[in-house]
């Protein structure tokens, strides 16, 4: 299988390169050259004029879009670029996929929901984003679903990995510096290890024939997030506990729960981001891990000795 992978140096993209290596012929697309991947198509996707020159450079059977404008707060003031990357780029990929017969996996987010529920969100639940990031990601989903592409959308949440800026690395870094930590305790979600997400997407790539039976647009949307839910405060406690067990920390740090209003940010955050991933499990026979995956990620960080951002 020949796979064109956009966003190959992001949290998810990096794990996809690792998981798909040896299983498929992968052509990464990234802003910078990737060591060990000389065939990378190096390009800045913020220029839409380039897209039609990039996609045909590789005769892909499957396109995986892990690229996105993910700076949630910056998006509030940079609407044009957020729309370009999160809405128009997926639309262009879907058009290309429809023209060439390539399949398309697009990754989306819990931010498409209003965040006011108290039960895990299912795929068909009412959307209602409250941020530019969420609105543009939802528009990207809709552009794909309205196209003739053989495409699937996989929504995830609270992604972390051993690379780049994310909650796990930020918390660990502060814990190692013994800084007192105040953590939001009234927003709930399912932390997702990028490795687990990548493995789930590899399952999708391998069992695509089943997908051909999904005729309704909404059936082409799946949720895949970590198996355990909690607040950011719970998440931080699990990070601290694992770090103590792994002897990264001598003792558990002091953590104080705070409310959303005590931690003002530019873009509104959904209070409830819990995704129900059971349909993905039924369709593809795969579930992402929960707190055990967090432990495995920290174990790798310890071995690599690269826990500081
Ligand atoms: N992170 C989360 O908590 C989270 C939660 C829910 C859903 N998601 C979704 O999951 C997917 C993967 O997210 P992630 O956590 O892996 O995000 P990430 O680490 O921020 O990766 C995003 C990727 O997009 C690339 N990109 C952005 N602008 C670009 C441009 N102008 N030209 C070329 N590449 C560009 C980045 O390139 P560079 O490497 O050059 O920066 C990066 O490789 C996204 O669709 C995101 O919306 C993420």
Tab-separated table of C-alpha atoms and ligand atoms in Angstrom, residues 6-14 29-32 43-47 51 65-72 81 84-86 89 106-111 133 137 154-161 163-166 192 194 197 232 275, ligand 1:
chain	number	residue	atom	x	y	z
A	6	UNK	CA	0.575	14.861	5.835
A	7	UNK	CA	1.794	16.341	9.121
A	8	UNK	CA	4.503	13.693	9.376
A	9	UNK	CA	6.452	15.542	12.061
A	10	UNK	CA	3.548	16.217	14.384
A	11	UNK	CA	2.756	14.131	17.451
A	12	UNK	CA	0.513	11.782	15.496
A	13	UNK	CA	2.437	11.933	12.220
A	14	UNK	CA	5.683	10.914	13.895
A	29	UNK	CA	4.812	15.524	3.715
A	30	UNK	CA	6.406	17.975	6.161
A	31	UNK	CA	7.618	21.551	6.496
A	32	UNK	CA	11.174	20.404	7.309
A	43	UNK	CA	6.580	21.961	1.664
A	44	UNK	CA	4.738	24.606	3.623
A	45	UNK	CA	1.065	23.782	3.228
A	46	UNK	CA	0.025	27.326	4.174
A	47	UNK	CA	0.194	28.162	0.484
A	51	UNK	CA	-1.430	21.832	-3.020
A	65	UNK	CA	-4.138	13.793	6.986
A	66	UNK	CA	-2.438	14.378	10.346
A	67	UNK	CA	-1.648	18.004	9.478
A	68	UNK	CA	-3.697	20.739	11.079
A	69	UNK	CA	-3.607	24.211	12.570
A	70	UNK	CA	-3.539	22.964	16.172
A	71	UNK	CA	-2.656	26.178	18.043
A	72	UNK	CA	-6.101	26.540	19.581
A	81	UNK	CA	-4.747	30.314	8.353
A	84	UNK	CA	-6.857	27.262	5.249
A	85	UNK	CA	-5.290	24.333	7.111
A	86	UNK	CA	-8.339	22.880	8.864
A	89	UNK	CA	-6.820	21.678	2.957
A	106	UNK	CA	-8.739	12.577	8.153
A	107	UNK	CA	-8.163	13.257	11.841
A	108	UNK	CA	-10.522	15.549	13.716
A	109	UNK	CA	-11.241	16.641	17.257
A	110	UNK	CA	-13.493	16.713	20.322
A	111	UNK	CA	-13.616	20.526	19.852
A	133	UNK	CA	-10.235	25.792	15.908
A	137	UNK	CA	-12.134	21.468	12.037
A	154	UNK	CA	-11.459	9.846	13.086
A	155	UNK	CA	-12.030	12.267	15.976
A	156	UNK	CA	-9.699	12.103	18.920
A	157	UNK	CA	-8.952	14.129	22.068
A	158	UNK	CA	-6.231	15.274	24.488
A	159	UNK	CA	-3.329	13.857	22.432
A	160	UNK	CA	0.060	13.454	24.106
A	161	UNK	CA	3.360	11.913	23.099
A	163	UNK	CA	7.575	14.820	21.448
A	164	UNK	CA	6.580	18.460	20.993
A	165	UNK	CA	4.550	20.579	23.351
A	166	UNK	CA	1.807	18.674	25.111
A	192	UNK	CA	-4.884	9.701	24.054
A	194	UNK	CA	-0.398	9.414	19.858
A	197	UNK	CA	-4.007	6.604	17.839
A	232	UNK	CA	-6.785	17.700	33.618
A	275	UNK	CA	-15.555	10.602	23.430
B	1	LIG	N1	-3.140	17.571	20.033
B	1	LIG	C1	-4.370	17.312	20.490
B	1	LIG	O1	-4.618	17.335	21.715
B	1	LIG	C2	-5.471	16.925	19.538
B	1	LIG	C3	-6.746	16.652	20.064
B	1	LIG	C4	-7.777	16.307	19.189
B	1	LIG	C5	-7.538	16.213	17.834
B	1	LIG	N2	-6.300	16.488	17.342
B	1	LIG	C6	-6.094	16.390	15.903
B	1	LIG	O2	-5.161	15.354	15.675
B	1	LIG	C7	-4.388	15.648	14.504
B	1	LIG	C8	-2.919	15.542	14.832
B	1	LIG	O3	-2.622	16.448	15.874
B	1	LIG	P1	-1.192	16.495	16.573
B	1	LIG	O4	-1.422	16.502	18.033
B	1	LIG	O5	-0.291	15.483	15.965
B	1	LIG	O6	-0.770	17.974	16.145
B	1	LIG	P2	0.680	18.605	15.931
B	1	LIG	O7	1.699	17.885	16.732
B	1	LIG	O8	0.496	20.060	16.123
B	1	LIG	O9	0.952	18.309	14.393
B	1	LIG	C9	0.338	19.052	13.379
B	1	LIG	C10	1.134	18.849	12.142
B	1	LIG	O10	0.599	19.727	11.121
B	1	LIG	C11	1.699	20.316	10.468
B	1	LIG	N3	1.418	21.616	9.912
B	1	LIG	C12	0.781	22.666	10.471
B	1	LIG	N4	0.827	23.732	9.653
B	1	LIG	C13	1.512	23.338	8.557
B	1	LIG	C14	1.898	23.977	7.360
B	1	LIG	N5	1.596	25.259	7.125
B	1	LIG	N6	2.602	23.283	6.440
B	1	LIG	C15	2.931	21.994	6.667
B	1	LIG	N7	2.592	21.319	7.780
B	1	LIG	C16	1.892	21.998	8.705
B	1	LIG	C17	2.745	20.527	11.552
B	1	LIG	O11	3.999	20.759	10.930
B	1	LIG	P3	5.314	21.131	11.752
B	1	LIG	O12	5.811	19.811	12.252
B	1	LIG	O13	6.197	21.769	10.752
B	1	LIG	O14	4.879	22.070	12.836
B	1	LIG	C18	2.624	19.214	12.305
B	1	LIG	O15	3.425	18.232	11.713
B	1	LIG	C19	-4.837	17.030	14.049
B	1	LIG	O16	-5.816	16.874	13.053
B	1	LIG	C20	-5.502	17.626	15.277
B	1	LIG	O17	-6.492	18.562	14.918
B	1	LIG	C21	-5.250	16.828	18.167
